[in-house]
XYZ file of C-alpha atoms in Angstrom:
572
model
C 161.413 139.297 71.392
C 161.484 142.728 73.026
C 163.584 141.416 76.380
C 167.405 141.723 76.217
C 169.565 139.744 78.321
C 170.458 140.436 81.751
C 173.708 139.975 80.860
C 173.617 142.232 78.729
C 171.512 145.163 81.081
C 174.280 144.599 83.678
C 176.795 144.930 80.895
C 174.865 148.478 80.336
C 175.215 149.675 84.059
C 178.814 149.981 83.513
C 179.375 151.273 80.181
C 176.756 153.744 80.188
C 176.907 157.428 82.470
C 173.268 157.526 83.773
C 171.360 160.895 84.628
C 169.161 158.164 87.247
C 169.878 155.285 88.742
C 166.842 153.905 90.324
C 167.241 151.488 93.346
C 164.650 149.596 94.192
C 162.085 147.093 91.820
C 158.542 147.253 93.490
C 156.194 149.111 91.887
C 157.144 152.447 93.091
C 160.926 151.856 91.428
C 159.587 150.776 88.349
C 156.969 153.658 87.777
C 159.799 155.924 88.357
C 162.088 154.115 85.677
C 159.135 153.708 83.383
C 158.404 157.878 83.630
C 162.026 158.823 83.847
C 163.008 156.480 80.541
C 159.521 158.164 78.688
C 161.000 161.446 79.005
C 164.116 160.919 77.694
C 166.683 160.413 80.715
C 169.365 157.514 80.645
C 168.017 155.698 83.508
C 169.012 152.623 85.229
C 167.079 150.244 87.784
C 168.491 147.949 90.137
C 166.655 145.591 92.521
C 168.381 143.283 94.967
C 166.129 140.536 94.779
C 163.328 139.939 91.876
C 160.914 142.593 90.640
C 157.567 142.707 93.021
C 159.557 140.278 95.751
C 158.696 143.150 98.656
C 155.428 144.712 99.262
C 154.226 144.516 95.628
C 153.737 141.289 95.393
C 151.785 141.116 98.981
C 149.100 143.806 98.860
C 145.730 143.431 98.455
C 145.380 143.431 94.986
C 143.168 146.440 95.062
C 143.160 149.555 93.302
C 140.704 151.583 95.296
C 139.796 155.129 95.990
C 140.525 154.636 99.721
C 136.954 154.153 100.827
C 138.342 153.983 104.826
C 140.761 157.102 104.453
C 137.600 159.430 104.306
C 137.068 158.508 108.300
C 140.339 160.491 108.569
C 139.613 163.366 106.477
C 142.130 162.535 103.785
C 140.153 163.945 100.688
C 143.102 164.541 99.121
C 144.227 161.137 98.880
C 140.882 159.871 98.214
C 140.693 162.492 95.560
C 144.064 161.441 93.611
C 143.583 157.360 94.202
C 139.547 157.935 92.512
C 141.539 159.858 89.785
C 144.355 157.440 89.313
C 142.527 154.144 89.492
C 140.592 155.664 86.542
C 144.299 155.831 84.914
C 144.795 152.296 85.356
C 141.869 150.960 84.362
C 142.549 152.936 80.909
C 146.516 151.826 80.565
C 146.131 148.469 82.255
C 143.508 146.912 81.323
C 143.894 143.729 80.887
C 145.383 143.528 84.429
C 143.160 146.377 86.511
C 139.312 145.217 86.587
C 136.424 146.622 87.732
C 135.069 144.949 91.176
C 131.644 145.388 92.447
C 131.934 145.880 96.451
C 129.104 145.481 98.950
C 129.439 146.850 102.662
C 127.006 145.235 105.357
C 126.657 147.572 108.269
C 125.503 145.818 111.649
C 123.535 147.442 114.818
C 126.744 146.691 116.930
C 129.029 148.271 114.461
C 130.769 152.185 114.315
C 129.356 153.283 111.365
C 125.776 153.678 110.755
C 123.811 154.006 108.003
C 123.548 157.467 107.474
C 127.269 157.697 107.634
C 127.970 155.524 105.287
C 125.222 156.652 102.957
C 127.297 160.474 103.415
C 130.635 158.673 103.024
C 129.707 156.590 100.108
C 128.588 160.272 98.432
C 131.266 161.783 99.473
C 133.133 158.951 97.661
C 131.525 158.991 94.351
C 131.981 162.912 94.614
C 135.654 162.995 94.759
C 135.583 160.462 91.854
C 133.899 163.783 90.234
C 130.838 161.069 89.831
C 133.552 158.838 87.306
C 133.118 155.809 89.518
C 132.476 152.515 87.429
C 129.446 153.388 88.868
C 127.644 155.061 91.477
C 126.833 153.836 95.145
C 123.692 152.126 96.256
C 121.788 151.864 99.611
C 120.659 148.658 100.354
C 118.240 147.870 103.250
C 118.795 144.654 104.796
C 116.674 141.728 103.001
C 118.294 143.965 99.549
C 121.780 142.790 101.479
C 120.934 139.319 101.928
C 119.530 138.985 98.434
C 122.718 139.935 96.918
C 124.988 137.880 99.650
C 122.549 135.282 101.469
C 125.660 133.831 103.490
C 125.715 137.172 105.688
C 125.095 137.058 109.427
C 121.367 138.376 109.437
C 121.665 139.257 113.280
C 122.056 142.573 113.642
C 121.983 143.583 110.133
C 120.398 146.983 109.145
C 121.659 146.849 104.968
C 124.287 148.202 103.553
C 126.076 149.790 100.269
C 127.059 148.658 96.844
C 129.933 150.528 94.974
C 132.779 149.884 92.874
C 136.782 149.792 93.122
C 138.861 147.708 90.871
C 141.251 144.121 91.314
C 144.633 143.903 90.122
C 147.118 141.415 89.662
C 150.071 143.583 91.689
C 153.249 141.641 90.816
C 151.866 141.333 86.962
C 151.296 145.213 87.294
C 154.752 145.699 88.039
C 156.111 143.113 85.677
C 154.292 145.012 82.717
C 155.671 148.307 84.225
C 158.948 147.067 84.243
C 158.781 145.831 80.744
C 157.280 149.278 79.765
C 160.492 151.139 81.249
C 162.942 148.694 79.101
C 161.027 149.401 75.558
C 161.424 153.013 76.784
C 165.305 152.833 76.717
C 165.734 152.038 80.361
C 168.369 149.496 81.845
C 167.269 147.132 84.564
C 168.531 144.424 86.552
C 167.118 142.211 89.609
C 169.537 140.358 91.945
C 171.715 143.261 91.839
C 172.335 144.652 94.933
C 173.647 148.304 96.146
C 176.992 147.692 98.476
C 177.632 151.603 98.641
C 177.302 154.592 97.374
C 179.891 157.348 97.001
C 177.843 160.538 97.092
C 181.014 162.846 98.498
C 181.780 164.244 95.405
C 178.871 165.400 93.026
C 178.491 166.744 90.143
C 177.612 162.629 89.795
C 177.390 159.638 92.260
C 179.303 156.331 91.767
C 177.019 153.495 93.211
C 178.826 149.897 93.730
C 176.530 147.307 92.732
C 176.951 143.140 93.355
C 175.627 140.687 90.989
C 173.962 138.464 93.558
C 173.845 135.653 90.884
C 177.902 135.622 90.217
C 179.197 137.942 92.996
C 180.891 140.236 90.992
C 181.079 144.209 91.683
C 180.157 146.864 88.808
C 180.544 150.627 89.356
C 177.380 152.678 88.401
C 177.948 156.426 87.388
C 174.636 158.316 87.647
C 173.817 162.144 88.436
C 170.739 161.601 90.525
C 169.637 158.642 92.577
C 165.763 157.460 93.353
C 165.670 155.639 96.434
C 162.261 153.567 96.300
C 163.041 150.660 98.217
C 159.964 151.184 100.889
C 160.723 149.702 104.237
C 164.541 149.040 103.225
C 165.044 153.090 102.339
C 166.891 153.302 105.924
C 169.021 150.642 105.347
C 169.709 152.131 101.769
C 170.654 155.586 103.192
C 173.040 154.244 105.430
C 175.051 152.640 102.887
C 175.766 156.570 101.630
C 179.114 157.455 101.739
C 180.385 153.833 102.709
C 183.551 154.074 100.670
C 186.753 153.857 102.233
C 186.571 157.255 104.734
C 183.275 157.331 104.949
C 180.285 156.667 107.582
C 179.659 153.178 108.433
C 177.120 152.921 111.094
C 173.797 153.168 109.455
C 173.463 156.942 110.283
C 174.970 158.716 106.717
C 172.962 161.360 105.107
C 169.960 161.306 104.674
C 169.141 159.588 107.696
C 165.910 162.200 108.442
C 163.715 159.863 106.845
C 162.188 157.758 108.913
C 160.045 154.819 108.112
C 157.191 152.866 110.383
C 156.648 149.928 108.466
C 152.723 147.951 109.087
C 152.293 144.418 108.363
C 149.714 143.313 106.248
C 148.798 139.705 106.294
C 146.423 137.670 103.923
C 145.197 134.625 103.513
C 144.182 132.540 100.057
C 141.080 130.051 101.168
C 138.630 128.104 98.778
C 136.060 129.989 97.481
C 133.522 127.524 97.260
C 134.147 127.036 101.404
C 133.281 130.689 102.383
C 130.211 131.149 100.502
C 130.600 135.021 99.597
C 129.370 135.564 96.270
C 131.255 139.360 95.756
C 133.410 141.191 97.108
C 132.755 142.536 100.459
C 134.195 145.239 102.511
C 133.374 145.260 106.572
C 134.199 146.229 110.270
C 136.574 143.433 112.002
C 134.270 142.205 115.184
C 137.155 142.043 117.176
C 138.944 145.834 116.770
C 136.413 147.481 114.374
C 139.453 147.666 111.609
C 137.681 147.879 108.106
C 138.502 144.118 106.502
C 138.217 142.477 103.304
C 136.966 139.493 101.726
C 138.008 139.103 97.776
C 137.258 136.933 95.028
C 140.403 135.713 93.698
C 140.098 134.100 90.082
C 137.295 131.085 90.209
C 137.730 129.031 92.817
C 139.703 131.380 95.268
C 138.955 134.107 97.832
C 141.752 136.370 99.419
C 140.898 136.957 103.403
C 143.123 140.606 104.575
C 144.187 142.303 105.828
C 145.812 142.863 108.993
C 147.418 146.191 110.124
C 150.274 146.080 113.062
C 153.073 147.773 113.483
C 156.415 145.887 112.573
C 159.846 146.777 114.318
C 161.896 143.693 112.804
C 164.394 143.248 110.150
C 162.137 144.210 106.755
C 162.984 140.836 105.083
C 161.825 138.397 108.197
C 158.038 140.089 108.070
C 156.159 136.871 107.985
C 152.381 136.038 108.645
C 151.769 134.767 112.681
C 149.378 132.562 113.675
C 147.859 135.218 115.659
C 147.456 137.427 111.875
C 145.902 133.733 110.473
C 143.563 133.391 113.649
C 142.859 137.346 113.244
C 141.274 136.638 109.764
C 139.738 133.551 110.005
C 137.542 134.628 113.276
C 136.335 137.861 110.988
C 135.225 136.206 108.434
C 133.648 133.330 110.340
C 131.754 136.102 111.940
C 130.250 137.823 109.030
C 129.592 134.264 107.116
C 128.317 132.315 109.959
C 128.046 128.875 107.886
C 131.921 128.926 106.333
C 133.185 127.867 109.818
C 136.825 128.035 108.113
C 139.462 127.072 109.947
C 143.195 126.580 109.662
C 143.278 123.370 107.547
C 140.967 125.459 104.955
C 144.316 128.065 104.637
C 146.027 126.860 101.328
C 148.412 130.092 101.466
C 149.432 133.000 104.005
C 151.713 136.444 103.094
C 152.818 138.918 104.589
C 153.775 142.499 103.395
C 154.878 146.006 104.622
C 153.734 148.726 103.568
C 156.071 151.567 104.014
C 154.058 154.134 106.004
C 156.249 157.535 106.805
C 156.332 158.098 110.229
C 154.169 160.288 112.534
C 155.381 163.518 113.182
C 153.380 163.006 116.476
C 152.882 159.157 118.813
C 150.587 156.935 116.622
C 149.834 153.945 118.408
C 146.935 153.218 115.395
C 148.314 151.634 112.506
C 144.970 152.280 110.356
C 145.197 156.187 111.329
C 148.715 156.384 110.045
C 148.757 158.164 106.664
C 149.287 156.906 103.148
C 150.072 159.685 101.976
C 153.901 160.045 99.939
C 156.871 161.879 100.542
C 159.856 162.837 98.576
C 162.699 163.416 100.485
C 166.114 165.073 98.901
C 169.670 164.173 100.761
C 172.405 164.077 100.055
C 172.570 166.362 97.492
C 170.584 164.102 94.006
C 169.905 161.047 96.204
C 165.762 161.323 96.311
C 163.674 159.235 98.746
C 160.494 158.141 98.078
C 158.770 156.801 100.702
C 154.976 156.047 101.640
C 151.837 156.461 99.149
C 149.819 153.167 98.298
C 149.784 150.429 95.192
C 146.971 152.426 93.682
C 148.707 155.951 93.573
C 152.264 154.433 92.398
C 152.679 156.074 88.814
C 151.088 159.497 90.226
C 153.810 158.700 93.062
C 156.736 158.602 90.036
C 155.581 161.489 87.907
C 156.198 163.968 90.866
C 159.195 162.117 92.180
C 160.852 162.304 88.401
C 159.491 166.125 88.053
C 161.759 166.675 90.988
C 164.272 164.898 89.079
C 164.206 166.984 86.278
C 164.118 170.189 87.940
C 167.689 168.941 89.950
C 168.696 168.237 86.481
C 168.018 170.811 84.305
C 170.930 173.217 85.719
C 173.145 170.574 84.900
C 172.248 170.536 81.323
C 170.482 167.490 81.541
C 166.871 168.519 79.695
C 163.647 166.377 79.438
C 163.144 165.363 75.517
C 159.368 164.702 76.184
C 156.771 165.812 78.699
C 155.440 162.832 81.053
C 153.172 160.892 79.302
C 152.946 157.981 81.437
C 149.012 158.516 82.338
C 148.138 158.293 78.438
C 150.328 155.411 77.174
C 148.977 151.743 78.025
C 151.176 149.480 79.536
C 152.271 146.533 77.616
C 149.860 144.300 76.904
C 146.986 146.693 77.559
C 147.098 147.792 73.832
C 143.709 146.948 72.825
C 140.262 148.706 72.555
C 137.628 145.653 72.696
C 138.159 142.953 75.285
C 135.870 140.529 73.765
C 137.633 140.905 70.279
C 141.023 140.172 71.407
C 139.661 137.091 73.571
C 137.856 135.855 70.735
C 141.215 136.058 68.715
C 142.979 134.136 71.451
C 140.237 131.410 71.613
C 140.712 131.236 68.121
C 144.739 130.205 68.485
C 144.328 128.287 71.879
C 141.662 126.207 70.251
C 144.290 124.777 67.761
C 146.165 123.565 70.344
C 143.684 121.912 72.531
C 144.146 124.868 75.196
C 140.645 125.185 77.555
C 138.665 128.263 77.993
C 140.167 128.424 81.532
C 143.401 128.695 80.039
C 142.493 131.466 77.372
C 141.038 133.635 80.146
C 143.611 133.194 82.613
C 146.053 134.445 79.650
C 144.487 137.490 78.606
C 144.181 138.573 82.325
C 147.561 138.038 82.765
C 149.050 138.913 79.431
C 146.462 140.585 77.317
C 148.016 141.405 73.620
C 150.999 139.576 74.817
C 149.235 136.186 75.454
C 150.089 135.938 71.389
C 153.580 135.856 72.827
C 153.071 133.137 74.911
C 151.085 131.272 72.156
C 153.602 131.902 69.815
C 156.152 129.434 71.891
C 152.857 126.571 72.724
C 152.854 126.578 68.318
C 156.684 125.946 68.352
C 156.678 122.844 71.447
C 153.378 121.688 71.424
C 154.481 120.391 74.937
C 154.648 123.962 76.304
C 151.259 123.900 76.458
C 150.238 121.731 79.042
C 149.352 122.623 82.567
C 151.700 123.360 85.239
C 149.327 121.711 87.707
C 146.206 119.800 86.104
C 143.679 121.549 88.661
C 145.145 124.570 87.529
C 144.979 126.759 83.985
C 148.623 127.862 83.712
C 150.656 126.492 81.458
C 154.419 125.630 80.737
C 154.772 128.418 78.042
C 154.452 130.848 80.704
C 157.388 129.941 82.441
C 159.161 129.961 79.440
C 158.052 133.574 78.267
C 158.786 134.865 81.901
C 162.641 133.865 81.158
C 162.647 135.483 77.673
C 160.887 138.431 78.300
C 160.577 139.209 82.185
C 163.751 138.392 83.329
C 162.421 135.500 85.453
C 165.895 133.364 86.531
C 164.177 131.168 89.229
C 161.605 128.796 89.686
C 160.251 130.831 93.096
C 160.390 134.115 90.638
C 157.713 132.086 88.103
C 155.938 130.525 91.357
C 155.503 133.332 93.271
C 155.622 136.549 91.134
C 155.379 135.922 87.422
C 152.444 133.591 87.930
C 151.012 133.113 91.375
C 150.382 129.564 91.026
C 152.611 129.223 94.154
C 150.390 130.887 96.371
C 146.904 129.085 95.080
C 147.699 125.389 95.842
C 148.282 123.971 99.315
C 150.085 120.313 98.237
C 151.029 121.435 94.561
C 154.139 123.384 94.819
C 156.344 120.441 95.031
C 154.795 119.430 91.097
C 154.698 122.684 90.066
C 157.901 123.252 90.762
C 159.484 120.373 89.112
C 157.504 120.905 85.815
C 158.825 124.397 85.662
C 162.180 123.646 86.516
C 162.217 121.363 83.935
C 161.480 123.686 81.055
C 163.621 126.529 82.565
C 166.828 124.486 82.796
C 167.497 124.156 78.742
C 166.525 128.337 78.418
C 169.336 128.757 81.373
C 171.511 126.017 80.900
C 171.329 124.090 84.612
C 172.401 120.429 85.462
C 170.622 118.269 87.127
C 172.054 119.054 90.171
C 170.931 122.538 89.848
C 166.960 121.912 88.762
C 167.054 120.201 91.908
C 168.383 123.223 94.330
C 165.712 125.347 92.462
C 162.900 123.060 93.404
C 164.047 122.874 97.054
C 164.167 126.650 97.037
C 160.805 127.257 95.854
C 159.116 125.020 97.976
C 161.344 126.897 100.951
C 160.179 130.138 99.964
C 156.830 129.893 101.529
C 158.141 127.735 104.434
C 157.590 130.387 106.819
C 154.217 131.447 106.480
C 152.732 128.042 106.004
C 154.755 127.412 109.513
C 152.291 129.993 110.863
C 149.364 128.024 109.436
C 150.760 124.712 110.576
C 151.400 126.204 113.859
C 147.443 127.730 114.156
C 146.263 124.367 113.277
C 147.904 122.858 116.415
C 146.417 125.413 118.451
C 142.980 124.034 117.073
C 141.276 121.800 118.950
C 140.167 118.472 117.055
C 137.157 118.679 115.235
C 136.989 122.496 114.705
């Protein structure tokens, strides 16, 4: 077992003088921690809730070059994203998989066939013609052959091209594990209370262990603020020692985040009728949307793009968001006739977009570029960007930190190498051979092929560690829900190796099963709680609390689904 118990990480926070403290356990934060630790810096990371709790588990789950960014002439962004897509397909090959897309165009749309073809050639060119496959233009008949459920009226044809799909939360967890294995100290549910940055060299951060309530003091030379939509809130805690500013206008307040809410829904794939992934223009406003296959039985529909002015932790799907997604999909695929009752789950996240210098009312037109801002001395805020480019964003951030630390005599031991070293679970070359080995072991324990495929997609080579648990206790080979391939051993593995501390961590971020069922969440929560209890010393009362907490996690988004259903006319 490679994981250290959480208590050991917390103890290390107070006993080590760190070169770098990363705040934020989303994809940006864990990527910075991985890069810094691999270079040999003494690195710590703290996350106020759980790894991937925020935006990084609430995305479209795509690793893509950003075809729609071509409209805004963001060629550098597309070039970089295309390069990073190739890198992730190599270093996270169990999690990031090629995905074939079709882009239908219609007579009434903004994008014509010539414009789409030109954009596709540019897309291929910016990937140095090293995309998974080159694009192919299709006439209306060929498009309907491939996607028969498409609306035929006004269909002009379209294009076929490739991007990639990823389980966003699992990518965060694997990157966090890589950081730990490189020597980083990490802790979830460890919240920054204040940062004293008044007397460099060195900063002192007060961290509250959310689980116990106790406060810890962490000494570090540099800090990276990778909290996304919460970046300005964290900067407001700098200098909040006695006598320091407490009004949220502390040093670094020049960083401005303009969050945009993106909502997605799960619906049964059989109800939608699509063969593969579709990208299209929403009829309501021309925004680019996706209909995406997820596993064998689910479809992801997304995303909305609305500026959000509330508190980041309050973001949730709205009835209007869900109605927008359903209406657009029904227009594209008329036979689906999707309604609120088809929505299995909804989730909303905040894109931490950098506030534009001028007024911009179009959310889709705001750049997805990232910025690194220093202020006060030794505090670096990473803002903006996108999931696909997280590794490169982290590399540039650590480059800045490295340059800052060098005059203080703190040097990197190794060069940056995160583009070459596989993430945990991706240490294989032949997927078929790995699958055969996992299948052989699983068959001895009576596990079905669907579970084997699930384990390989989620854990790669580390599926063997999950199967080790089943080998020791056959009961852990049972499914969490009869109709889903997830097994109970995954919960135990997540506690021991992935710092899962609550049932909701398992359901919504380590396995995602909590978003993949409509009625099964209470059963799944109870079964997961039963195997977590002996691992974490829970009483019967604590188990019951954990189940209720897990059910409540999706209550706000579910309320939006119910509210929309109540508005729908009978029989719709």
